């Protein structure tokens, strides 16, 4: 679903952390690929000279691991201008209006805390800049169902829902796109992708680092809100939704899947906090915020009824790796094999991070074993198709060209909050866990009935 290309890209909060870590690097990579075709206007309260902003941009691109080629950098810097101003001051938006001159289809990207979304959007609307505009906003979209609705109502005072592009950078990840292709372009896989063949689904997002300098932000949020209600539910949707019906968007298909997910059960929810978390700068001395969350979900539809979904995410775990694992049902015992030599269930693993890969665990007859033994069929996507674009490259390009498929709409956001709301309302106590471990022991119980959490691909 593509609309006309944006004719200016306005970034509110261009001097902030997200711009430093993600935005400049992604813009640079888009420039290098010849995919940027409009001016870029940065807006922030800091009193920076254009030269200082350019220097900052160069450092940020380099720190992101890119080799800075002058031709590409100069082309990008040539697009960039800066408007200094307080987001509370209507004169700032007048200056933005003057800076974007005759642009008809501006793309406004709000890299600001969500508490400023309403103010900024009403500022640009007040300056008469929103008629054909798109507005891109970053998560978090509220901290529960009620606040997500209030945030949307605030935005809807100034712009229509179809003008809002909500970023969940997981939707820009190559792995999620691979997943859709694997599922819907392969008869062999699609035919086993259901409750008749799948015994359970495990999703793990493990990070070997802590909250570092994000203590103030993180302590008010916790793992469930930071990565589960958004990133991991999006991964679950890509893994389990039905193919979009004719004329339907991917988001409509994701929304339909979320509608089928039963509201989560707090007695199947384990929260953990790594030891030492409370001494992080910005974290309350007696904080009970979870840095680890494990939960079970059920999808009540014909495809998945009674197939448990186990999800876990945590910081300071043993390694950094995100994967989705389908554990298939065990085959009926083959009569030609002795009782001691029964085959194990097959597994299909899609690794999302740090590199996308696909592993199929099959049973085979090996010369060095007496019965069937698991063998791994592994494929690293980068070996076959090269390195893909970064998530923000995908998302910026989609927003610039008006491709809505990579963004989530308000009804999908609300459905995701509906699923986890009981876990917020009846949050169990937080267990402490050791840095570098696999989280609290209590989380092992969740997956126990289905053979426990499987070791990750590279574990
Ligand atoms: C962000 C969370 O949205 O996603 C972080 O705020 C988390 O806490 C990050 O580390 C993970 O994203 P990625 O792409 O690095 O796996």
Coordinates of N, CA and C and ligand atoms in Angstrom, one line a residue, residues 139 169-170 173 205 207 209 214 217-218 226-227 231 315 322 353, ligand 1:
X139 N 7.7 3.9 20.1 CA 7.2 3.3 21.3 C 7.8 4.0 22.6
X169 N 10.5 -1.4 16.0 CA 11.6 -1.7 15.1 C 11.7 -3.2 14.7
X170 N 11.0 -4.0 15.5 CA 11.0 -5.4 15.2 C 10.3 -5.7 13.8
X173 N 12.8 -5.8 11.1 CA 13.8 -6.8 11.2 C 13.7 -7.8 10.0
X205 N 14.1 -14.0 24.0 CA 14.9 -12.8 23.6 C 15.8 -12.6 24.8
X207 N 19.4 -11.1 26.3 CA 20.4 -10.1 26.2 C 21.5 -10.3 27.3
X209 N 23.6 -8.1 28.3 CA 23.9 -6.8 28.9 C 22.7 -6.3 29.7
X214 N 20.3 3.5 30.9 CA 18.9 3.8 30.7 C 18.0 3.6 31.9
X217 N 14.7 5.6 32.5 CA 13.6 5.1 31.6 C 13.1 3.7 32.0
X218 N 14.1 2.8 32.1 CA 13.7 1.4 32.3 C 13.0 1.1 33.6
X226 N 8.7 -3.2 28.0 CA 9.8 -2.7 27.1 C 9.9 -3.6 25.8
X227 N 9.8 -4.9 26.0 CA 10.0 -5.7 24.8 C 8.9 -6.8 24.5
X231 N 7.7 -5.9 20.8 CA 8.5 -6.7 19.9 C 8.1 -8.2 19.9
X315 N 17.4 -9.3 30.6 CA 18.7 -8.6 30.5 C 19.7 -9.4 31.4
X322 N 18.0 -13.9 20.0 CA 16.6 -14.0 19.9 C 16.2 -15.0 19.0
X353 N 18.2 -12.7 16.0 CA 19.3 -12.0 16.3 C 20.4 -12.9 17.0
Ligands
LIG1 C1 14.4 -1.8 22.6 C2 14.4 -1.9 24.1 O1 13.1 -1.4 22.1 O2 14.8 -3.0 22.0 C3 15.7 -2.3 24.6 O3 14.0 -0.7 24.7 C4 16.2 -3.6 23.9 O4 15.7 -2.5 26.0 C5 16.1 -3.4 22.3 O5 17.5 -3.9 24.2 C6 16.4 -4.7 21.6 O6 16.4 -4.4 20.2 P1 17.5 -5.1 19.3 O7 17.1 -4.8 17.9 O8 18.8 -4.7 19.7 O9 17.3 -6.6 19.6

